[in-house]
JSON list of C-alpha atoms in Angstrom, two decimals:
[
{"chain": "I", "resi": 78, "resn": "MET", "atom": "CA", "xyz": [-0.14, 0.03, 0.18]},
{"chain": "I", "resi": 79, "resn": "LYS", "atom": "CA", "xyz": [1.57, 3.31, -0.69]},
{"chain": "I", "resi": 80, "resn": "LEU", "atom": "CA", "xyz": [1.07, 5.90, 2.04]},
{"chain": "I", "resi": 81, "resn": "LEU", "atom": "CA", "xyz": [0.40, 9.71, 1.45]},
{"chain": "I", "resi": 82, "resn": "THR", "atom": "CA", "xyz": [3.11, 11.93, 2.71]},
{"chain": "I", "resi": 83, "resn": "SER", "atom": "CA", "xyz": [0.97, 13.00, 5.39]},
{"chain": "I", "resi": 84, "resn": "GLN", "atom": "CA", "xyz": [0.36, 9.41, 6.80]},
{"chain": "I", "resi": 85, "resn": "LYS", "atom": "CA", "xyz": [4.16, 8.82, 6.68]},
{"chain": "I", "resi": 86, "resn": "ASN", "atom": "CA", "xyz": [4.66, 12.22, 8.65]},
{"chain": "I", "resi": 87, "resn": "SER", "atom": "CA", "xyz": [2.15, 10.92, 11.22]},
{"chain": "I", "resi": 88, "resn": "LEU", "atom": "CA", "xyz": [4.50, 7.74, 11.73]},
{"chain": "I", "resi": 89, "resn": "PHE", "atom": "CA", "xyz": [7.27, 9.72, 11.74]},
{"chain": "I", "resi": 90, "resn": "GLU", "atom": "CA", "xyz": [5.50, 11.94, 14.79]},
{"chain": "I", "resi": 91, "resn": "LEU", "atom": "CA", "xyz": [4.35, 8.89, 16.75]},
{"chain": "I", "resi": 92, "resn": "ILE", "atom": "CA", "xyz": [7.98, 7.62, 16.90]},
{"chain": "I", "resi": 93, "resn": "GLN", "atom": "CA", "xyz": [8.83, 11.12, 18.59]},
{"chain": "I", "resi": 94, "resn": "GLU", "atom": "CA", "xyz": [6.55, 10.97, 20.88]},
{"chain": "I", "resi": 95, "resn": "VAL", "atom": "CA", "xyz": [7.28, 7.51, 22.18]},
{"chain": "I", "resi": 96, "resn": "ASP", "atom": "CA", "xyz": [10.62, 9.24, 23.62]},
{"chain": "I", "resi": 97, "resn": "PHE", "atom": "CA", "xyz": [12.43, 6.12, 23.51]},
{"chain": "I", "resi": 98, "resn": "PHE", "atom": "CA", "xyz": [13.61, 5.17, 19.68]},
{"chain": "I", "resi": 99, "resn": "SER", "atom": "CA", "xyz": [15.46, 7.65, 17.18]},
{"chain": "I", "resi": 100, "resn": "HIS", "atom": "CA", "xyz": [14.17, 7.87, 13.88]},
{"chain": "I", "resi": 101, "resn": "ASN", "atom": "CA", "xyz": [17.75, 6.73, 12.66]},
{"chain": "I", "resi": 102, "resn": "GLN", "atom": "CA", "xyz": [16.94, 3.52, 14.45]},
{"chain": "I", "resi": 103, "resn": "PHE", "atom": "CA", "xyz": [14.25, 2.76, 11.76]},
{"chain": "I", "resi": 104, "resn": "GLU", "atom": "CA", "xyz": [13.85, 2.45, 7.79]},
{"chain": "I", "resi": 105, "resn": "LEU", "atom": "CA", "xyz": [10.73, 3.50, 5.85]},
{"chain": "I", "resi": 106, "resn": "ILE", "atom": "CA", "xyz": [10.81, 0.97, 2.59]},
{"chain": "I", "resi": 107, "resn": "GLU", "atom": "CA", "xyz": [8.65, 1.44, -0.30]},
{"chain": "I", "resi": 108, "resn": "LYS", "atom": "CA", "xyz": [8.79, -0.98, -3.27]},
{"chain": "I", "resi": 109, "resn": "ASP", "atom": "CA", "xyz": [6.69, -0.99, -6.09]},
{"chain": "I", "resi": 110, "resn": "ILE", "atom": "CA", "xyz": [6.63, -4.57, -7.07]},
{"chain": "I", "resi": 111, "resn": "MET", "atom": "CA", "xyz": [4.98, -5.30, -10.59]},
{"chain": "I", "resi": 112, "resn": "GLY", "atom": "CA", "xyz": [2.30, -2.80, -9.71]},
{"chain": "I", "resi": 113, "resn": "VAL", "atom": "CA", "xyz": [1.68, -3.79, -6.04]},
{"chain": "I", "resi": 114, "resn": "TYR", "atom": "CA", "xyz": [3.05, -0.95, -3.60]},
{"chain": "I", "resi": 115, "resn": "ASP", "atom": "CA", "xyz": [4.62, -2.59, -0.36]},
{"chain": "I", "resi": 116, "resn": "THR", "atom": "CA", "xyz": [5.36, -0.08, 2.14]},
{"chain": "I", "resi": 117, "resn": "HIS", "atom": "CA", "xyz": [6.79, -0.93, 5.61]},
{"chain": "I", "resi": 118, "resn": "ILE", "atom": "CA", "xyz": [8.97, 0.31, 8.44]},
{"chain": "I", "resi": 119, "resn": "GLU", "atom": "CA", "xyz": [11.62, -1.86, 9.72]},
{"chain": "I", "resi": 120, "resn": "TYR", "atom": "CA", "xyz": [13.82, -1.80, 12.63]},
{"chain": "I", "resi": 121, "resn": "LYS", "atom": "CA", "xyz": [17.30, -1.64, 11.60]},
{"chain": "I", "resi": 122, "resn": "ALA", "atom": "CA", "xyz": [18.86, -3.45, 14.48]},
{"chain": "I", "resi": 123, "resn": "ASN", "atom": "CA", "xyz": [16.57, -6.46, 14.16]},
{"chain": "I", "resi": 124, "resn": "LYS", "atom": "CA", "xyz": [15.22, -6.94, 10.48]},
{"chain": "I", "resi": 125, "resn": "ASP", "atom": "CA", "xyz": [12.64, -9.54, 12.08]},
{"chain": "I", "resi": 126, "resn": "PHE", "atom": "CA", "xyz": [10.92, -6.35, 13.72]},
{"chain": "I", "resi": 127, "resn": "TYR", "atom": "CA", "xyz": [8.86, -4.64, 11.28]},
{"chain": "I", "resi": 128, "resn": "PHE", "atom": "CA", "xyz": [5.45, -2.89, 10.65]},
{"chain": "I", "resi": 129, "resn": "ARG", "atom": "CA", "xyz": [3.80, -3.37, 7.27]},
{"chain": "I", "resi": 130, "resn": "PHE", "atom": "CA", "xyz": [0.83, -1.63, 5.45]},
{"chain": "I", "resi": 131, "resn": "ILE", "atom": "CA", "xyz": [-1.02, -3.80, 3.15]},
{"chain": "I", "resi": 132, "resn": "ASP", "atom": "CA", "xyz": [-4.05, -2.02, 0.65]},
{"chain": "I", "resi": 133, "resn": "SER", "atom": "CA", "xyz": [-7.31, -3.91, 1.46]},
{"chain": "I", "resi": 134, "resn": "ASN", "atom": "CA", "xyz": [-8.68, -3.13, -2.33]},
{"chain": "I", "resi": 135, "resn": "TYR", "atom": "CA", "xyz": [-11.72, -1.42, -0.04]},
{"chain": "I", "resi": 136, "resn": "ALA", "atom": "CA", "xyz": [-11.93, 2.39, 0.05]},
{"chain": "I", "resi": 137, "resn": "ASN", "atom": "CA", "xyz": [-10.88, 3.81, 3.13]},
{"chain": "I", "resi": 138, "resn": "SER", "atom": "CA", "xyz": [-9.53, 0.67, 4.51]},
{"chain": "I", "resi": 139, "resn": "LEU", "atom": "CA", "xyz": [-5.98, -1.30, 4.54]},
{"chain": "I", "resi": 140, "resn": "PHE", "atom": "CA", "xyz": [-4.52, -4.33, 6.51]},
{"chain": "I", "resi": 141, "resn": "VAL", "atom": "CA", "xyz": [-1.47, -4.10, 8.69]},
{"chain": "I", "resi": 142, "resn": "ASN", "atom": "CA", "xyz": [0.48, -6.75, 10.49]},
{"chain": "I", "resi": 143, "resn": "HIS", "atom": "CA", "xyz": [3.56, -6.39, 12.66]},
{"chain": "I", "resi": 144, "resn": "SER", "atom": "CA", "xyz": [6.40, -8.16, 14.60]},
{"chain": "I", "resi": 145, "resn": "PRO", "atom": "CA", "xyz": [6.68, -8.13, 17.52]},
{"chain": "I", "resi": 146, "resn": "GLY", "atom": "CA", "xyz": [2.75, -8.27, 18.47]},
{"chain": "I", "resi": 147, "resn": "ASP", "atom": "CA", "xyz": [1.44, -8.03, 22.16]},
{"chain": "I", "resi": 148, "resn": "GLU", "atom": "CA", "xyz": [1.72, -12.25, 22.84]},
{"chain": "I", "resi": 149, "resn": "GLN", "atom": "CA", "xyz": [3.05, -13.69, 19.73]},
{"chain": "I", "resi": 150, "resn": "ILE", "atom": "CA", "xyz": [5.79, -12.91, 17.12]},
{"chain": "I", "resi": 151, "resn": "MET", "atom": "CA", "xyz": [3.49, -11.65, 14.47]},
{"chain": "I", "resi": 152, "resn": "ASP", "atom": "CA", "xyz": [0.26, -9.98, 14.76]},
{"chain": "I", "resi": 153, "resn": "SER", "atom": "CA", "xyz": [-2.11, -9.05, 11.93]},
{"chain": "I", "resi": 154, "resn": "THR", "atom": "CA", "xyz": [-5.45, -7.40, 11.64]},
{"chain": "I", "resi": 155, "resn": "SER", "atom": "CA", "xyz": [-8.68, -7.63, 9.71]},
{"chain": "I", "resi": 156, "resn": "LYS", "atom": "CA", "xyz": [-9.88, -4.47, 7.75]},
{"chain": "I", "resi": 157, "resn": "ILE", "atom": "CA", "xyz": [-9.28, -1.36, 9.52]},
{"chain": "I", "resi": 158, "resn": "SER", "atom": "CA", "xyz": [-9.22, 2.47, 9.39]},
{"chain": "I", "resi": 159, "resn": "TRP", "atom": "CA", "xyz": [-6.15, 4.64, 9.33]},
{"chain": "I", "resi": 160, "resn": "ASN", "atom": "CA", "xyz": [-6.67, 5.91, 12.30]},
{"chain": "I", "resi": 161, "resn": "GLN", "atom": "CA", "xyz": [-6.93, 2.27, 14.19]},
{"chain": "I", "resi": 162, "resn": "ALA", "atom": "CA", "xyz": [-3.99, 1.81, 11.98]},
{"chain": "I", "resi": 163, "resn": "LEU", "atom": "CA", "xyz": [-2.22, 4.75, 13.84]},
{"chain": "I", "resi": 164, "resn": "ASN", "atom": "CA", "xyz": [-3.14, 3.51, 17.24]},
{"chain": "I", "resi": 165, "resn": "ILE", "atom": "CA", "xyz": [-2.06, -0.29, 16.36]},
{"chain": "I", "resi": 166, "resn": "PHE", "atom": "CA", "xyz": [1.63, 1.38, 15.29]},
{"chain": "I", "resi": 167, "resn": "GLU", "atom": "CA", "xyz": [2.04, 3.10, 18.43]},
{"chain": "I", "resi": 168, "resn": "ASN", "atom": "CA", "xyz": [1.04, 0.19, 20.43]},
{"chain": "I", "resi": 169, "resn": "TRP", "atom": "CA", "xyz": [4.04, -1.59, 18.05]},
{"chain": "I", "resi": 170, "resn": "LEU", "atom": "CA", "xyz": [6.28, 0.87, 19.33]},
{"chain": "I", "resi": 171, "resn": "TYR", "atom": "CA", "xyz": [5.73, -0.20, 22.71]},
{"chain": "I", "resi": 172, "resn": "TYR", "atom": "CA", "xyz": [6.07, -3.91, 21.90]},
{"chain": "I", "resi": 173, "resn": "LEU", "atom": "CA", "xyz": [9.21, -3.36, 20.09]},
{"chain": "I", "resi": 174, "resn": "GLN", "atom": "CA", "xyz": [10.65, -1.45, 23.53]},
{"chain": "I", "resi": 175, "resn": "ARG", "atom": "CA", "xyz": [9.64, -4.05, 25.72]},
{"chain": "I", "resi": 176, "resn": "GLU", "atom": "CA", "xyz": [11.41, -6.73, 23.25]},
{"chain": "I", "resi": 177, "resn": "VAL", "atom": "CA", "xyz": [14.47, -4.63, 22.74]},
{"chain": "I", "resi": 178, "resn": "THR", "atom": "CA", "xyz": [14.68, -3.95, 26.84]},
{"chain": "I", "resi": 179, "resn": "SER", "atom": "CA", "xyz": [14.33, -7.49, 27.70]},
{"chain": "I", "resi": 180, "resn": "PRO", "atom": "CA", "xyz": [17.49, -9.69, 28.74]},
{"chain": "I", "resi": 181, "resn": "ASN", "atom": "CA", "xyz": [17.25, -12.79, 27.24]},
{"chain": "I", "resi": 182, "resn": "LEU", "atom": "CA", "xyz": [17.37, -14.65, 30.65]},
{"chain": "I", "resi": 183, "resn": "TRP", "atom": "CA", "xyz": [18.03, -18.07, 29.18]},
{"chain": "I", "resi": 184, "resn": "GLN", "atom": "CA", "xyz": [20.98, -17.02, 27.22]},
{"chain": "I", "resi": 185, "resn": "GLN", "atom": "CA", "xyz": [22.33, -15.45, 30.55]},
{"chain": "I", "resi": 186, "resn": "PHE", "atom": "CA", "xyz": [21.51, -18.60, 32.52]},
{"chain": "I", "resi": 187, "resn": "LYS", "atom": "CA", "xyz": [23.41, -20.44, 29.99]},
{"chain": "I", "resi": 188, "resn": "THR", "atom": "CA", "xyz": [26.51, -18.07, 29.85]},
{"chain": "I", "resi": 189, "resn": "GLU", "atom": "CA", "xyz": [26.44, -18.22, 33.42]},
{"chain": "I", "resi": 190, "resn": "ILE", "atom": "CA", "xyz": [26.48, -21.75, 34.15]},
{"chain": "I", "resi": 191, "resn": "SER", "atom": "CA", "xyz": [29.28, -22.77, 31.34]},
{"chain": "I", "resi": 192, "resn": "GLU", "atom": "CA", "xyz": [31.34, -20.29, 33.33]},
{"chain": "I", "resi": 193, "resn": "ILE", "atom": "CA", "xyz": [30.96, -22.28, 36.67]},
{"chain": "I", "resi": 194, "resn": "LYS", "atom": "CA", "xyz": [33.29, -25.20, 36.92]},
{"chain": "I", "resi": 195, "resn": "TYR", "atom": "CA", "xyz": [31.89, -27.66, 39.23]},
{"chain": "I", "resi": 196, "resn": "ILE", "atom": "CA", "xyz": [32.68, -31.25, 40.39]},
{"chain": "I", "resi": 197, "resn": "ASN", "atom": "CA", "xyz": [29.49, -33.47, 39.95]},
{"chain": "I", "resi": 198, "resn": "ASN", "atom": "CA", "xyz": [30.85, -37.11, 39.71]},
{"chain": "I", "resi": 199, "resn": "PHE", "atom": "CA", "xyz": [28.45, -38.04, 42.52]},
{"chain": "I", "resi": 200, "resn": "SER", "atom": "CA", "xyz": [26.01, -40.84, 42.45]},
{"chain": "I", "resi": 201, "resn": "ASN", "atom": "CA", "xyz": [22.28, -40.19, 42.69]},
{"chain": "I", "resi": 202, "resn": "GLN", "atom": "CA", "xyz": [22.16, -41.79, 46.17]},
{"chain": "I", "resi": 203, "resn": "LYS", "atom": "CA", "xyz": [20.25, -39.72, 49.02]},
{"chain": "I", "resi": 204, "resn": "PHE", "atom": "CA", "xyz": [22.39, -38.08, 51.66]},
{"chain": "I", "resi": 205, "resn": "SER", "atom": "CA", "xyz": [23.24, -39.82, 54.59]},
{"chain": "I", "resi": 206, "resn": "PHE", "atom": "CA", "xyz": [21.95, -38.31, 57.71]},
{"chain": "I", "resi": 207, "resn": "SER", "atom": "CA", "xyz": [25.59, -36.90, 58.60]},
{"chain": "I", "resi": 208, "resn": "GLU", "atom": "CA", "xyz": [26.13, -35.81, 55.07]},
{"chain": "I", "resi": 209, "resn": "TYR", "atom": "CA", "xyz": [22.49, -33.96, 55.24]},
{"chain": "I", "resi": 210, "resn": "THR", "atom": "CA", "xyz": [23.54, -32.94, 58.54]},
{"chain": "I", "resi": 211, "resn": "GLU", "atom": "CA", "xyz": [26.87, -31.07, 57.34]},
{"chain": "I", "resi": 212, "resn": "ILE", "atom": "CA", "xyz": [24.98, -29.50, 53.82]},
{"chain": "I", "resi": 213, "resn": "SER", "atom": "CA", "xyz": [22.56, -27.88, 56.63]},
{"chain": "I", "resi": 214, "resn": "GLU", "atom": "CA", "xyz": [25.17, -26.45, 58.35]},
{"chain": "I", "resi": 215, "resn": "LYS", "atom": "CA", "xyz": [27.19, -25.05, 55.89]},
{"chain": "I", "resi": 216, "resn": "ILE", "atom": "CA", "xyz": [24.21, -23.73, 54.50]},
{"chain": "I", "resi": 217, "resn": "ASP", "atom": "CA", "xyz": [23.67, -21.84, 57.58]},
{"chain": "I", "resi": 218, "resn": "ILE", "atom": "CA", "xyz": [26.85, -20.80, 57.30]},
{"chain": "I", "resi": 219, "resn": "LEU", "atom": "CA", "xyz": [26.36, -19.07, 53.90]},
{"chain": "I", "resi": 220, "resn": "LYS", "atom": "CA", "xyz": [22.93, -17.54, 55.20]},
{"chain": "I", "resi": 221, "resn": "ASN", "atom": "CA", "xyz": [25.33, -15.74, 58.28]},
{"chain": "I", "resi": 222, "resn": "SER", "atom": "CA", "xyz": [27.73, -14.51, 55.84]},
{"chain": "I", "resi": 223, "resn": "LEU", "atom": "CA", "xyz": [25.93, -12.79, 53.42]},
{"chain": "I", "resi": 224, "resn": "SER", "atom": "CA", "xyz": [25.77, -9.85, 55.10]},
{"chain": "I", "resi": 225, "resn": "SER", "atom": "CA", "xyz": [29.59, -9.36, 54.46]},
{"chain": "I", "resi": 226, "resn": "ILE", "atom": "CA", "xyz": [28.86, -8.93, 50.84]},
{"chain": "I", "resi": 227, "resn": "PRO", "atom": "CA", "xyz": [26.96, -5.62, 49.83]},
{"chain": "I", "resi": 228, "resn": "LEU", "atom": "CA", "xyz": [23.62, -6.70, 48.84]},
{"chain": "I", "resi": 229, "resn": "ILE", "atom": "CA", "xyz": [20.40, -5.13, 48.56]},
{"chain": "I", "resi": 230, "resn": "LEU", "atom": "CA", "xyz": [18.27, -5.99, 51.48]},
{"chain": "I", "resi": 231, "resn": "ASN", "atom": "CA", "xyz": [15.77, -7.62, 49.24]},
{"chain": "I", "resi": 232, "resn": "GLN", "atom": "CA", "xyz": [18.67, -9.56, 47.42]},
{"chain": "I", "resi": 233, "resn": "GLN", "atom": "CA", "xyz": [20.04, -10.86, 50.61]},
{"chain": "I", "resi": 234, "resn": "ASN", "atom": "CA", "xyz": [16.43, -11.84, 51.90]},
{"chain": "I", "resi": 235, "resn": "GLU", "atom": "CA", "xyz": [15.47, -13.53, 48.45]},
{"chain": "I", "resi": 236, "resn": "ILE", "atom": "CA", "xyz": [18.75, -15.77, 48.45]},
{"chain": "I", "resi": 237, "resn": "ILE", "atom": "CA", "xyz": [18.12, -16.69, 52.24]},
{"chain": "I", "resi": 238, "resn": "LEU", "atom": "CA", "xyz": [14.87, -18.22, 51.47]},
{"chain": "I", "resi": 239, "resn": "ARG", "atom": "CA", "xyz": [16.37, -20.04, 48.40]},
{"chain": "I", "resi": 240, "resn": "LEU", "atom": "CA", "xyz": [19.09, -21.42, 50.30]},
{"chain": "I", "resi": 241, "resn": "ASP", "atom": "CA", "xyz": [16.57, -22.52, 53.02]},
{"chain": "I", "resi": 242, "resn": "HIS", "atom": "CA", "xyz": [14.67, -24.24, 50.37]},
{"chain": "I", "resi": 243, "resn": "LEU", "atom": "CA", "xyz": [17.64, -25.84, 49.00]},
{"chain": "I", "resi": 244, "resn": "SER", "atom": "CA", "xyz": [18.58, -27.17, 52.59]},
{"chain": "I", "resi": 245, "resn": "GLU", "atom": "CA", "xyz": [14.76, -28.95, 52.27]},
{"chain": "I", "resi": 246, "resn": "THR", "atom": "CA", "xyz": [15.17, -30.16, 49.25]},
{"chain": "I", "resi": 247, "resn": "ALA", "atom": "CA", "xyz": [18.75, -32.05, 50.63]},
{"chain": "I", "resi": 248, "resn": "LYS", "atom": "CA", "xyz": [16.48, -34.52, 52.21]},
{"chain": "I", "resi": 249, "resn": "GLU", "atom": "CA", "xyz": [14.80, -35.99, 49.51]},
{"chain": "I", "resi": 250, "resn": "LEU", "atom": "CA", "xyz": [16.89, -35.37, 46.32]},
{"chain": "I", "resi": 251, "resn": "GLY", "atom": "CA", "xyz": [19.77, -37.42, 45.37]},
{"chain": "I", "resi": 252, "resn": "LYS", "atom": "CA", "xyz": [23.06, -35.98, 45.48]},
{"chain": "I", "resi": 253, "resn": "PHE", "atom": "CA", "xyz": [23.74, -35.62, 41.91]},
{"chain": "I", "resi": 254, "resn": "ASP", "atom": "CA", "xyz": [20.40, -33.71, 41.63]},
{"chain": "I", "resi": 255, "resn": "TRP", "atom": "CA", "xyz": [20.74, -31.58, 44.45]},
{"chain": "I", "resi": 256, "resn": "ILE", "atom": "CA", "xyz": [23.99, -30.17, 43.45]},
{"chain": "I", "resi": 257, "resn": "ASN", "atom": "CA", "xyz": [22.30, -29.21, 39.75]},
{"chain": "I", "resi": 258, "resn": "LEU", "atom": "CA", "xyz": [19.41, -27.81, 41.64]},
{"chain": "I", "resi": 259, "resn": "PHE", "atom": "CA", "xyz": [21.83, -25.66, 44.26]},
{"chain": "I", "resi": 260, "resn": "VAL", "atom": "CA", "xyz": [23.86, -24.42, 41.12]},
{"chain": "I", "resi": 261, "resn": "GLY", "atom": "CA", "xyz": [21.07, -23.51, 39.25]},
{"chain": "I", "resi": 262, "resn": "THR", "atom": "CA", "xyz": [19.13, -22.17, 41.48]},
{"chain": "I", "resi": 263, "resn": "ILE", "atom": "CA", "xyz": [21.97, -19.70, 42.67]},
{"chain": "I", "resi": 264, "resn": "ILE", "atom": "CA", "xyz": [22.78, -18.81, 38.98]},
{"chain": "I", "resi": 265, "resn": "SER", "atom": "CA", "xyz": [19.15, -18.19, 38.55]},
{"chain": "I", "resi": 266, "resn": "VAL", "atom": "CA", "xyz": [18.59, -16.12, 41.83]},
{"chain": "I", "resi": 267, "resn": "VAL", "atom": "CA", "xyz": [21.61, -13.87, 40.80]},
{"chain": "I", "resi": 268, "resn": "ILE", "atom": "CA", "xyz": [19.99, -13.22, 37.21]},
{"chain": "I", "resi": 269, "resn": "GLN", "atom": "CA", "xyz": [16.94, -12.65, 38.64]},
{"chain": "I", "resi": 270, "resn": "LEU", "atom": "CA", "xyz": [17.88, -10.24, 41.28]},
{"chain": "I", "resi": 271, "resn": "ASN", "atom": "CA", "xyz": [20.21, -8.31, 38.89]},
{"chain": "I", "resi": 272, "resn": "VAL", "atom": "CA", "xyz": [23.02, -8.56, 41.29]},
{"chain": "I", "resi": 273, "resn": "THR", "atom": "CA", "xyz": [26.28, -6.83, 40.24]},
{"chain": "I", "resi": 274, "resn": "PRO", "atom": "CA", "xyz": [29.03, -9.00, 38.64]},
{"chain": "I", "resi": 275, "resn": "GLU", "atom": "CA", "xyz": [31.11, -8.16, 41.93]},
{"chain": "I", "resi": 276, "resn": "ASN", "atom": "CA", "xyz": [28.58, -9.29, 44.03]},
{"chain": "I", "resi": 277, "resn": "ALA", "atom": "CA", "xyz": [27.77, -12.31, 42.22]},
{"chain": "I", "resi": 278, "resn": "ASN", "atom": "CA", "xyz": [31.52, -12.99, 42.40]},
{"chain": "I", "resi": 279, "resn": "ALA", "atom": "CA", "xyz": [31.81, -12.71, 46.18]},
{"chain": "I", "resi": 280, "resn": "ILE", "atom": "CA", "xyz": [28.81, -14.80, 46.44]},
{"chain": "I", "resi": 281, "resn": "TRP", "atom": "CA", "xyz": [30.51, -17.66, 44.69]},
{"chain": "I", "resi": 282, "resn": "ASP", "atom": "CA", "xyz": [33.52, -17.15, 46.31]},
{"chain": "I", "resi": 283, "resn": "LEU", "atom": "CA", "xyz": [31.92, -17.47, 49.68]},
{"chain": "I", "resi": 284, "resn": "ILE", "atom": "CA", "xyz": [30.15, -20.74, 48.45]},
{"chain": "I", "resi": 285, "resn": "LYS", "atom": "CA", "xyz": [33.35, -22.12, 47.50]},
{"chain": "I", "resi": 286, "resn": "ARG", "atom": "CA", "xyz": [34.78, -21.21, 50.98]},
{"chain": "I", "resi": 287, "resn": "VAL", "atom": "CA", "xyz": [32.11, -22.68, 52.95]},
{"chain": "I", "resi": 288, "resn": "PHE", "atom": "CA", "xyz": [31.52, -25.71, 50.79]},
{"chain": "I", "resi": 289, "resn": "ASN", "atom": "CA", "xyz": [35.55, -25.97, 50.79]},
{"chain": "I", "resi": 290, "resn": "ASN", "atom": "CA", "xyz": [36.11, -27.64, 47.10]},
{"chain": "I", "resi": 291, "resn": "TYR", "atom": "CA", "xyz": [32.92, -30.14, 48.29]},
{"chain": "I", "resi": 292, "resn": "PHE", "atom": "CA", "xyz": [31.61, -29.12, 44.77]},
{"chain": "I", "resi": 293, "resn": "LEU", "atom": "CA", "xyz": [33.19, -26.10, 43.65]},
{"chain": "I", "resi": 294, "resn": "PRO", "atom": "CA", "xyz": [36.51, -26.49, 43.13]},
{"chain": "I", "resi": 295, "resn": "LYS", "atom": "CA", "xyz": [38.62, -23.25, 44.69]}
]
């Protein structure tokens, strides 16, 4: 669909009103393909993100499709007016802002766990009573030592809650499963709470000292 200059200006102004993006981050692409006009706006940093205008072949109406959508990768409309298309374009800018500012937690977790070298040549037998008692005592030491790291109070409280949960699960899980759960839990909570790299390193150093080469080499 070919847009009027005034319509393209309205899109330009909406980008400006959102006050997050710069116009330089987008490209307005207009192509005449054998008499069929294709107009879409592309996000330069990731060309999978776009907003396309499609002629409905009916007076005063059009279709649009775009990525990202509100709840899925791509969204599209039935016949709509130009004013409705502007509202959807404005919503699309917020969906785009949401996606480009969202951290990839799965990738962060994968990166973090690849950097943690831990010993896990244990069988999956359950901890004996004496082994569980030792694990429980070490977790108590960890909890009491967290105050030596300059964490925000809610970070410290949440880590303590997770450590309490880990202490409980050690009663039921096998050694292999529990160690994987322990490492995964600490990585997850560090990511979720946005703990600084310096404090994250301090947490791992503390764990290494407390567990004394039990499953994390010094």
